mmCIF file of C-alpha atoms and ligand atoms in Angstrom:
data_model
loop_
_atom_site.group_PDB
_atom_site.id
_atom_site.type_symbol
_atom_site.label_atom_id
_atom_site.label_comp_id
_atom_site.label_asym_id
_atom_site.label_seq_id
_atom_site.Cartn_x
_atom_site.Cartn_y
_atom_site.Cartn_z
ATOM 1 C CA UNK A 6 -56.741 42.917 41.134
ATOM 2 C CA UNK A 7 -53.921 42.039 43.447
ATOM 3 C CA UNK A 8 -55.440 38.595 44.022
ATOM 4 C CA UNK A 9 -56.004 38.120 40.324
ATOM 5 C CA UNK A 10 -52.346 38.975 39.708
ATOM 6 C CA UNK A 11 -51.170 36.567 42.409
ATOM 7 C CA UNK A 12 -53.386 33.804 41.045
ATOM 8 C CA UNK A 13 -52.026 34.285 37.506
ATOM 9 C CA UNK A 14 -48.453 34.367 38.792
ATOM 10 C CA UNK A 15 -48.898 31.206 40.858
ATOM 11 C CA UNK A 16 -50.508 29.408 37.956
ATOM 12 C CA UNK A 17 -47.781 30.546 35.572
ATOM 13 C CA UNK A 18 -44.991 29.508 37.973
ATOM 14 C CA UNK A 19 -46.481 26.043 38.295
ATOM 15 C CA UNK A 20 -46.755 25.563 34.591
ATOM 16 C CA UNK A 21 -43.201 26.807 33.951
ATOM 17 C CA UNK A 22 -41.926 24.493 36.628
ATOM 18 C CA UNK A 23 -43.629 21.492 35.008
ATOM 19 C CA UNK A 24 -42.863 22.221 31.389
ATOM 20 C CA UNK A 25 -40.866 19.512 29.586
ATOM 21 C CA UNK A 26 -39.489 21.147 26.488
ATOM 22 C CA UNK A 27 -38.280 24.392 25.018
ATOM 23 C CA UNK A 28 -41.427 24.465 22.877
ATOM 24 C CA UNK A 29 -43.654 24.210 26.008
ATOM 25 C CA UNK A 30 -41.877 27.081 27.660
ATOM 26 C CA UNK A 31 -42.128 29.270 24.580
ATOM 27 C CA UNK A 32 -45.873 28.620 24.503
ATOM 28 C CA UNK A 33 -46.082 29.742 28.154
ATOM 29 C CA UNK A 34 -44.147 32.911 27.432
ATOM 30 C CA UNK A 35 -46.640 33.808 24.728
ATOM 31 C CA UNK A 36 -49.565 32.858 26.966
ATOM 32 C CA UNK A 37 -48.526 35.174 29.820
ATOM 33 C CA UNK A 38 -46.131 37.774 28.459
ATOM 34 C CA UNK A 39 -47.073 37.959 24.764
ATOM 35 C CA UNK A 40 -48.994 40.865 23.223
ATOM 36 C CA UNK A 41 -52.253 39.131 23.978
ATOM 37 C CA UNK A 42 -50.924 37.490 27.145
ATOM 38 C CA UNK A 43 -52.656 37.411 30.516
ATOM 39 C CA UNK A 44 -50.241 39.783 32.297
ATOM 40 C CA UNK A 45 -50.323 42.147 29.360
ATOM 41 C CA UNK A 46 -54.076 42.117 29.603
ATOM 42 C CA UNK A 47 -53.875 43.236 33.229
ATOM 43 C CA UNK A 48 -51.612 46.137 32.304
ATOM 44 C CA UNK A 49 -54.283 47.205 29.862
ATOM 45 C CA UNK A 50 -56.742 47.531 32.761
ATOM 46 C CA UNK A 51 -54.588 50.315 34.336
ATOM 47 C CA UNK A 52 -56.982 52.954 33.008
ATOM 48 C CA UNK A 53 -59.647 51.850 35.442
ATOM 49 C CA UNK A 54 -57.547 52.735 38.520
ATOM 50 C CA UNK A 55 -57.409 56.069 40.249
ATOM 51 C CA UNK A 56 -54.316 58.179 39.543
ATOM 52 C CA UNK A 57 -52.980 57.462 43.103
ATOM 53 C CA UNK A 58 -53.349 53.707 42.748
ATOM 54 C CA UNK A 59 -52.022 53.499 39.183
ATOM 55 C CA UNK A 60 -48.247 53.721 39.916
ATOM 56 C CA UNK A 61 -48.512 51.165 42.734
ATOM 57 C CA UNK A 62 -50.473 48.702 40.635
ATOM 58 C CA UNK A 63 -48.168 49.343 37.664
ATOM 59 C CA UNK A 64 -45.163 48.536 39.809
ATOM 60 C CA UNK A 65 -46.806 45.335 41.048
ATOM 61 C CA UNK A 66 -47.605 44.103 37.550
ATOM 62 C CA UNK A 67 -44.119 44.937 36.298
ATOM 63 C CA UNK A 68 -42.590 43.108 39.237
ATOM 64 C CA UNK A 69 -44.703 40.051 38.465
ATOM 65 C CA UNK A 70 -43.745 40.325 34.791
ATOM 66 C CA UNK A 71 -40.063 40.502 35.636
ATOM 67 C CA UNK A 72 -40.281 37.585 38.029
ATOM 68 C CA UNK A 73 -41.973 35.468 35.394
ATOM 69 C CA UNK A 74 -39.502 36.543 32.691
ATOM 70 C CA UNK A 75 -36.550 35.518 34.854
ATOM 71 C CA UNK A 76 -38.197 32.233 35.712
ATOM 72 C CA UNK A 77 -38.884 31.460 32.051
ATOM 73 C CA UNK A 78 -35.315 32.359 31.032
ATOM 74 C CA UNK A 79 -33.875 30.103 33.752
ATOM 75 C CA UNK A 80 -36.120 27.191 32.852
ATOM 76 C CA UNK A 81 -35.221 27.639 29.197
ATOM 77 C CA UNK A 82 -31.496 27.322 29.940
ATOM 78 C CA UNK A 83 -32.140 24.342 32.170
ATOM 79 C CA UNK A 84 -34.156 22.529 29.509
ATOM 80 C CA UNK A 85 -31.650 23.392 26.837
ATOM 81 C CA UNK A 86 -28.728 21.845 28.691
ATOM 82 C CA UNK A 87 -30.829 18.813 29.614
ATOM 83 C CA UNK A 88 -31.681 18.297 25.957
ATOM 84 C CA UNK A 89 -28.047 18.707 24.974
ATOM 85 C CA UNK A 90 -26.960 16.171 27.551
ATOM 86 C CA UNK A 91 -29.570 13.720 26.316
ATOM 87 C CA UNK A 92 -28.379 14.158 22.737
ATOM 88 C CA UNK A 93 -24.758 13.618 23.752
ATOM 89 C CA UNK A 94 -25.684 10.475 25.650
ATOM 90 C CA UNK A 95 -27.569 9.128 22.673
ATOM 91 C CA UNK A 96 -24.599 9.764 20.404
ATOM 92 C CA UNK A 97 -21.995 8.238 22.696
ATOM 93 C CA UNK A 98 -19.752 5.721 20.917
ATOM 94 C CA UNK A 99 -19.396 2.452 22.732
ATOM 95 C CA UNK A 100 -15.700 1.818 22.340
ATOM 96 C CA UNK A 101 -16.024 -1.630 23.879
ATOM 97 C CA UNK A 102 -18.068 -2.918 20.913
ATOM 98 C CA UNK A 103 -16.151 -5.260 18.582
ATOM 99 C CA UNK A 104 -15.265 -3.442 15.320
ATOM 100 C CA UNK A 105 -16.350 -4.431 11.851
ATOM 101 C CA UNK A 106 -13.851 -6.602 10.002
ATOM 102 C CA UNK A 107 -11.336 -4.360 8.252
ATOM 103 C CA UNK A 108 -10.191 -5.352 4.777
ATOM 104 C CA UNK A 109 -6.508 -4.454 4.530
ATOM 105 C CA UNK A 110 -4.544 -4.850 1.306
ATOM 106 C CA UNK A 111 -1.558 -7.190 1.200
ATOM 107 C CA UNK A 112 1.644 -7.484 -0.777
ATOM 108 C CA UNK A 113 1.539 -9.816 -3.775
ATOM 109 C CA UNK A 114 3.764 -12.849 -3.017
ATOM 110 C CA UNK A 115 6.087 -11.792 -5.872
ATOM 111 C CA UNK A 116 6.604 -8.441 -4.156
ATOM 112 C CA UNK A 117 7.228 -10.058 -0.768
ATOM 113 C CA UNK A 118 10.003 -12.203 -2.247
ATOM 114 C CA UNK A 119 11.329 -9.266 -4.278
ATOM 115 C CA UNK A 120 11.498 -7.093 -1.125
ATOM 116 C CA UNK A 121 13.473 -9.835 0.639
ATOM 117 C CA UNK A 122 15.880 -10.084 -2.303
ATOM 118 C CA UNK A 123 16.366 -6.331 -2.470
ATOM 119 C CA UNK A 124 17.132 -6.291 1.271
ATOM 120 C CA UNK A 125 19.711 -9.069 0.891
ATOM 121 C CA UNK A 126 21.509 -7.372 -1.986
ATOM 122 C CA UNK A 127 21.304 -3.910 -0.471
ATOM 123 C CA UNK A 128 22.947 -5.254 2.672
ATOM 124 C CA UNK A 129 25.819 -6.397 0.408
ATOM 125 C CA UNK A 130 26.154 -2.870 -0.990
ATOM 126 C CA UNK A 131 24.146 -3.156 -4.221
ATOM 127 C CA UNK A 132 22.074 -0.234 -5.584
ATOM 128 C CA UNK A 133 18.669 -0.851 -7.172
ATOM 129 C CA UNK A 134 18.309 0.503 -10.726
ATOM 130 C CA UNK A 135 15.458 0.503 -13.212
ATOM 131 C CA UNK A 136 15.346 -0.149 -16.946
ATOM 132 C CA UNK A 137 12.713 0.184 -19.698
ATOM 133 C CA UNK A 138 10.476 -2.765 -20.646
ATOM 134 C CA UNK A 139 10.451 -1.655 -24.282
ATOM 135 C CA UNK A 140 14.038 -1.982 -25.415
ATOM 136 C CA UNK A 141 16.068 -1.606 -28.558
ATOM 137 C CA UNK A 142 17.849 -4.511 -30.219
ATOM 138 C CA UNK A 143 21.060 -2.665 -29.341
ATOM 139 C CA UNK A 144 20.628 -2.980 -25.529
ATOM 140 C CA UNK A 145 18.788 -6.320 -25.417
ATOM 141 C CA UNK A 146 21.162 -8.194 -27.769
ATOM 142 C CA UNK A 147 23.815 -6.269 -29.682
ATOM 143 C CA UNK A 148 25.863 -4.923 -26.745
ATOM 144 C CA UNK A 149 25.391 -8.191 -24.858
ATOM 145 C CA UNK A 150 27.586 -9.929 -27.402
ATOM 146 C CA UNK A 151 24.641 -11.273 -29.393
ATOM 147 C CA UNK A 152 25.002 -9.804 -32.910
ATOM 148 C CA UNK A 153 22.250 -10.245 -35.517
ATOM 149 C CA UNK A 154 22.120 -13.794 -36.913
ATOM 150 C CA UNK A 155 23.924 -15.131 -33.853
ATOM 151 C CA UNK A 156 22.429 -18.554 -33.010
ATOM 152 C CA UNK A 157 22.069 -17.469 -29.373
ATOM 153 C CA UNK A 158 19.112 -15.311 -30.449
ATOM 154 C CA UNK A 159 17.145 -18.526 -30.757
ATOM 155 C CA UNK A 160 17.549 -19.103 -26.991
ATOM 156 C CA UNK A 161 14.877 -16.478 -26.438
ATOM 157 C CA UNK A 162 11.667 -16.103 -28.441
ATOM 158 C CA UNK A 163 11.294 -12.378 -28.840
ATOM 159 C CA UNK A 164 8.223 -10.134 -29.179
ATOM 160 C CA UNK A 165 9.205 -7.512 -31.770
ATOM 161 C CA UNK A 166 7.322 -4.192 -31.822
ATOM 162 C CA UNK A 167 9.182 -2.776 -34.849
ATOM 163 C CA UNK A 168 12.393 -3.413 -36.788
ATOM 164 C CA UNK A 169 14.720 -2.620 -33.874
ATOM 165 C CA UNK A 170 12.212 -2.310 -31.046
ATOM 166 C CA UNK A 171 11.195 -5.185 -28.789
ATOM 167 C CA UNK A 172 9.855 -6.160 -25.372
ATOM 168 C CA UNK A 173 13.000 -6.942 -23.392
ATOM 169 C CA UNK A 174 13.588 -10.681 -23.136
ATOM 170 C CA UNK A 175 15.981 -10.277 -20.198
ATOM 171 C CA UNK A 176 16.841 -7.676 -17.585
ATOM 172 C CA UNK A 177 20.447 -8.057 -18.786
ATOM 173 C CA UNK A 178 19.734 -5.034 -21.010
ATOM 174 C CA UNK A 179 19.993 -2.956 -17.801
ATOM 175 C CA UNK A 180 23.671 -3.999 -17.453
ATOM 176 C CA UNK A 181 24.541 -2.016 -20.558
ATOM 177 C CA UNK A 182 22.509 1.041 -19.565
ATOM 178 C CA UNK A 183 24.203 0.978 -16.149
ATOM 179 C CA UNK A 184 27.740 0.696 -17.533
ATOM 180 C CA UNK A 185 27.013 3.586 -19.913
ATOM 181 C CA UNK A 186 26.010 5.892 -17.076
ATOM 182 C CA UNK A 187 28.124 4.733 -14.112
ATOM 183 C CA UNK A 188 31.830 4.312 -13.685
ATOM 184 C CA UNK A 189 33.315 1.298 -11.810
ATOM 185 C CA UNK A 190 33.128 0.302 -9.019
ATOM 186 C CA UNK A 191 29.600 -0.790 -10.022
ATOM 187 C CA UNK A 192 27.322 -2.901 -7.836
ATOM 188 C CA UNK A 193 23.683 -2.867 -8.973
ATOM 189 C CA UNK A 194 20.608 -5.048 -9.215
ATOM 190 C CA UNK A 195 17.769 -4.385 -11.637
ATOM 191 C CA UNK A 196 14.451 -6.134 -10.954
ATOM 192 C CA UNK A 197 11.729 -6.107 -13.600
ATOM 193 C CA UNK A 198 9.335 -7.776 -16.001
ATOM 194 C CA UNK A 199 10.600 -9.610 -19.067
ATOM 195 C CA UNK A 200 8.712 -11.014 -22.040
ATOM 196 C CA UNK A 201 9.061 -14.075 -24.247
ATOM 197 C CA UNK A 202 6.756 -15.619 -26.828
ATOM 198 C CA UNK A 203 6.461 -18.838 -24.841
ATOM 199 C CA UNK A 204 3.465 -21.154 -24.738
ATOM 200 C CA UNK A 205 1.586 -20.756 -21.466
ATOM 201 C CA UNK A 206 1.637 -23.741 -19.114
ATOM 202 C CA UNK A 207 2.149 -24.511 -15.418
ATOM 203 C CA UNK A 208 5.815 -23.447 -15.546
ATOM 204 C CA UNK A 209 5.888 -20.958 -18.444
ATOM 205 C CA UNK A 210 4.368 -17.530 -18.890
ATOM 206 C CA UNK A 211 4.990 -14.951 -21.655
ATOM 207 C CA UNK A 212 5.542 -12.403 -18.867
ATOM 208 C CA UNK A 213 7.804 -13.195 -15.952
ATOM 209 C CA UNK A 214 10.277 -11.484 -13.652
ATOM 210 C CA UNK A 215 14.039 -11.361 -13.345
ATOM 211 C CA UNK A 216 16.516 -9.658 -11.087
ATOM 212 C CA UNK A 217 19.665 -8.765 -12.903
ATOM 213 C CA UNK A 218 22.864 -8.230 -10.946
ATOM 214 C CA UNK A 219 26.107 -6.635 -12.056
ATOM 215 C CA UNK A 220 29.427 -6.057 -10.315
ATOM 216 C CA UNK A 221 32.348 -4.383 -12.096
ATOM 217 C CA UNK A 222 35.585 -3.370 -10.408
ATOM 218 C CA UNK A 223 39.318 -3.970 -10.476
ATOM 219 C CA UNK A 224 40.233 -7.558 -9.568
ATOM 220 C CA UNK A 225 36.723 -9.078 -9.430
ATOM 221 C CA UNK A 226 36.965 -12.878 -9.723
ATOM 222 C CA UNK A 227 34.784 -15.971 -9.962
ATOM 223 C CA UNK A 228 35.315 -16.354 -6.179
ATOM 224 C CA UNK A 229 33.400 -13.112 -5.619
ATOM 225 C CA UNK A 230 30.582 -14.404 -7.818
ATOM 226 C CA UNK A 231 30.411 -17.654 -5.854
ATOM 227 C CA UNK A 232 30.540 -15.920 -2.485
ATOM 228 C CA UNK A 233 27.772 -13.428 -3.287
ATOM 229 C CA UNK A 234 25.417 -15.972 -4.876
ATOM 230 C CA UNK A 235 25.986 -18.592 -2.174
ATOM 231 C CA UNK A 236 25.299 -16.008 0.521
ATOM 232 C CA UNK A 237 22.143 -14.948 -1.330
ATOM 233 C CA UNK A 238 20.875 -18.551 -1.688
ATOM 234 C CA UNK A 239 21.500 -19.251 1.996
ATOM 235 C CA UNK A 240 19.630 -16.144 3.087
ATOM 236 C CA UNK A 241 16.650 -16.958 0.870
ATOM 237 C CA UNK A 242 16.448 -20.735 1.414
ATOM 238 C CA UNK A 243 18.204 -21.209 4.759
ATOM 239 C CA UNK A 244 21.846 -21.944 5.586
ATOM 240 C CA UNK A 245 21.556 -25.741 5.269
ATOM 241 C CA UNK A 246 20.569 -25.420 1.590
ATOM 242 C CA UNK A 247 23.214 -26.790 -0.755
ATOM 243 C CA UNK A 248 24.247 -24.601 -3.711
ATOM 244 C CA UNK A 249 25.637 -26.105 -6.926
ATOM 245 C CA UNK A 250 27.453 -24.226 -9.722
ATOM 246 C CA UNK A 251 27.088 -25.960 -13.108
ATOM 247 C CA UNK A 252 29.045 -24.913 -16.222
ATOM 248 C CA UNK A 253 26.718 -23.357 -18.778
ATOM 249 C CA UNK A 254 26.665 -20.955 -21.705
ATOM 250 C CA UNK A 255 25.511 -17.360 -22.059
ATOM 251 C CA UNK A 256 26.859 -15.127 -24.841
ATOM 252 C CA UNK A 257 27.500 -12.230 -22.447
ATOM 253 C CA UNK A 258 29.540 -14.141 -19.846
ATOM 254 C CA UNK A 259 32.691 -16.241 -19.973
ATOM 255 C CA UNK A 260 32.874 -18.561 -18.135
ATOM 256 C CA UNK A 261 29.139 -19.026 -17.522
ATOM 257 C CA UNK A 262 27.340 -20.998 -14.819
ATOM 258 C CA UNK A 263 23.878 -21.996 -13.805
ATOM 259 C CA UNK A 264 23.129 -22.215 -10.099
ATOM 260 C CA UNK A 265 20.962 -24.909 -8.530
ATOM 261 C CA UNK A 266 19.801 -25.188 -4.920
ATOM 262 C CA UNK A 267 18.492 -28.178 -2.957
ATOM 263 C CA UNK A 268 14.834 -28.683 -3.864
ATOM 264 C CA UNK A 269 12.839 -27.055 -1.071
ATOM 265 C CA UNK A 270 9.905 -29.399 -1.693
ATOM 266 C CA UNK A 271 11.683 -32.730 -1.073
ATOM 267 C CA UNK A 272 14.923 -31.584 0.596
ATOM 268 C CA UNK A 273 16.972 -33.176 -2.199
ATOM 269 C CA UNK A 274 15.424 -36.650 -2.315
ATOM 270 C CA UNK A 275 13.796 -36.079 -5.691
ATOM 271 C CA UNK A 276 10.146 -35.257 -6.337
ATOM 272 C CA UNK A 277 7.662 -34.011 -8.912
ATOM 273 C CA UNK A 278 8.750 -30.357 -8.482
ATOM 274 C CA UNK A 279 12.462 -31.031 -9.178
ATOM 275 C CA UNK A 280 11.608 -33.763 -11.691
ATOM 276 C CA UNK A 281 13.389 -36.313 -9.546
ATOM 277 C CA UNK A 282 16.784 -34.553 -9.581
ATOM 278 C CA UNK A 283 16.693 -33.110 -6.048
ATOM 279 C CA UNK A 284 17.843 -29.727 -7.437
ATOM 280 C CA UNK A 285 16.068 -26.532 -8.535
ATOM 281 C CA UNK A 286 17.724 -24.132 -10.960
ATOM 282 C CA UNK A 287 17.357 -20.530 -9.747
ATOM 283 C CA UNK A 288 19.710 -18.385 -11.811
ATOM 284 C CA UNK A 289 22.242 -17.944 -14.580
ATOM 285 C CA UNK A 290 25.506 -16.096 -14.032
ATOM 286 C CA UNK A 291 29.083 -15.663 -15.160
ATOM 287 C CA UNK A 292 32.078 -13.396 -15.563
ATOM 288 C CA UNK A 293 31.158 -10.437 -17.778
ATOM 289 C CA UNK A 294 32.463 -11.113 -21.318
ATOM 290 C CA UNK A 295 35.302 -8.749 -22.340
ATOM 291 C CA UNK A 296 33.283 -7.824 -25.455
ATOM 292 C CA UNK A 297 30.442 -6.567 -23.237
ATOM 293 C CA UNK A 298 32.773 -4.435 -21.133
ATOM 294 C CA UNK A 299 34.346 -3.089 -24.315
ATOM 295 C CA UNK A 300 30.969 -2.236 -25.866
ATOM 296 C CA UNK A 301 30.349 0.033 -22.866
ATOM 297 C CA UNK A 302 33.742 1.708 -23.016
ATOM 298 C CA UNK A 303 35.247 -0.196 -20.064
ATOM 299 C CA UNK A 304 38.752 -1.576 -20.559
ATOM 300 C CA UNK A 305 38.673 -5.358 -19.873
ATOM 301 C CA UNK A 306 42.423 -5.326 -19.180
ATOM 302 C CA UNK A 307 41.824 -2.987 -16.254
ATOM 303 C CA UNK A 308 38.410 -4.092 -15.005
ATOM 304 C CA UNK A 309 36.530 -7.350 -14.604
ATOM 305 C CA UNK A 310 33.081 -8.199 -13.354
ATOM 306 C CA UNK A 311 30.392 -10.758 -12.802
ATOM 307 C CA UNK A 312 26.696 -10.736 -13.614
ATOM 308 C CA UNK A 313 23.689 -12.836 -12.761
ATOM 309 C CA UNK A 314 20.016 -13.130 -13.671
ATOM 310 C CA UNK A 315 17.682 -14.597 -11.057
ATOM 311 C CA UNK A 316 14.183 -15.872 -11.879
ATOM 312 C CA UNK A 317 11.835 -14.272 -9.352
ATOM 313 C CA UNK A 318 8.790 -16.365 -10.289
ATOM 314 C CA UNK A 319 10.537 -19.688 -9.670
ATOM 315 C CA UNK A 320 11.816 -18.418 -6.326
ATOM 316 C CA UNK A 321 8.284 -17.416 -5.343
ATOM 317 C CA UNK A 322 6.566 -20.620 -6.455
ATOM 318 C CA UNK A 323 9.110 -22.789 -4.647
ATOM 319 C CA UNK A 324 9.032 -20.732 -1.447
ATOM 320 C CA UNK A 325 5.225 -20.863 -1.169
ATOM 321 C CA UNK A 326 4.778 -24.289 -2.798
ATOM 322 C CA UNK A 327 2.651 -22.785 -5.588
ATOM 323 C CA UNK A 328 2.110 -25.491 -8.191
ATOM 324 C CA UNK A 329 1.201 -23.310 -11.191
ATOM 325 C CA UNK A 330 2.982 -20.100 -12.251
ATOM 326 C CA UNK A 331 -0.248 -18.809 -13.846
ATOM 327 C CA UNK A 332 -1.670 -18.226 -10.360
ATOM 328 C CA UNK A 333 0.862 -15.425 -9.928
ATOM 329 C CA UNK A 334 -0.641 -13.487 -12.826
ATOM 330 C CA UNK A 335 -4.360 -14.178 -12.625
ATOM 331 C CA UNK A 336 -4.956 -11.940 -9.586
ATOM 332 C CA UNK A 337 -7.634 -14.211 -8.176
ATOM 333 C CA UNK A 338 -8.396 -12.692 -4.763
ATOM 334 C CA UNK A 339 -9.108 -16.109 -3.233
ATOM 335 C CA UNK A 340 -5.537 -17.110 -4.103
ATOM 336 C CA UNK A 341 -3.898 -13.815 -3.097
ATOM 337 C CA UNK A 342 -5.752 -13.648 0.264
ATOM 338 C CA UNK A 343 -3.785 -16.702 1.418
ATOM 339 C CA UNK A 344 -0.520 -14.754 1.696
HETATM 340 N N1 LIG B 426 19.677 -13.226 -19.128
HETATM 341 C C1 LIG B 426 19.763 -14.637 -18.843
HETATM 342 C C2 LIG B 426 18.445 -15.297 -19.183
HETATM 343 O O1 LIG B 426 17.471 -14.622 -19.278
HETATM 344 C C3 LIG B 426 20.119 -14.863 -17.404
HETATM 345 C C4 LIG B 426 21.510 -14.437 -17.110
HETATM 346 C C5 LIG B 426 22.550 -15.326 -17.263
HETATM 347 C C6 LIG B 426 21.782 -13.143 -16.741
HETATM 348 C C7 LIG B 426 23.844 -14.960 -17.023
HETATM 349 C C8 LIG B 426 23.091 -12.760 -16.463
HETATM 350 C C9 LIG B 426 24.110 -13.692 -16.625
HETATM 351 O O2 LIG B 426 23.422 -11.537 -16.087
HETATM 352 O O3 LIG B 426 25.388 -13.318 -16.347
HETATM 353 O O4 LIG B 426 18.409 -16.479 -19.339
#
């Protein structure tokens, strides 16, 4: 029986040594150590030995069993870690591979220009304020020195929502809201969308954007207006850009001006964009009319101010040489991806 035991053990050791997977080794455990296993079968033969031999043989079989159990357990651990290693190697990420193209969102060109403008005015001490797009007649016209039936109402074709409710035609409405809630010194800009019942073409859209500016303090003069707007134009268009102040009319300013800059397309020679004049109009401005200050409870004998309204769309189309304003609103990805 001793030989039989040795033969089984040798055979089992060989097979354990050569097994390739955890499943193989489990099959071997069942084959030798399971209930119907070969070593178990030997134990069952114990009855045929004499009482003196039985403990010796029992000890031998148990020793063999233990040896095989240890061997199987060791091989199991070995195979397990080998399999784990293999799995890890298969799942390794090759960080030297080129990555897939990432689609990253971009700022709309209007927002890029707006951000630049906000930076310029903030560096001059202006706060940014917000105003509603749906306005009352009171803020959009009345307090801006444009009473009902005033001919100046015809300057802007208005979308009315109800008797006294409209889509603001100008960010100037924010001037009034600001003066009602803040005390001088006031230095604010208010960017936003405005609406007019205009026909759509390459230079007109019923929705466009303005940046309103307002400064109110003691002793504010036309020189301050010129200085601030000239500085702004130079920062946006470059310091060699010429800036021209033309007399104009707005009901809420007196005196009023319109500001032109050298055409960025032709450098002032005259072209299709500036209609041959060499100049591009970028904003309207003026000294705040005493009636407007009064309508907000500010004494025009004590305070003065200037205001301006800049067209953001025109600034954007001229900066990027965009030939049609409609492109700014159509959200065609092929167009927007170019910026
Ligand atoms: N609101 C004017 C417009 O839409 C632009 C403007 C002109 C705004 C003069 C002002 C200003 O604040 O002082 O045409």
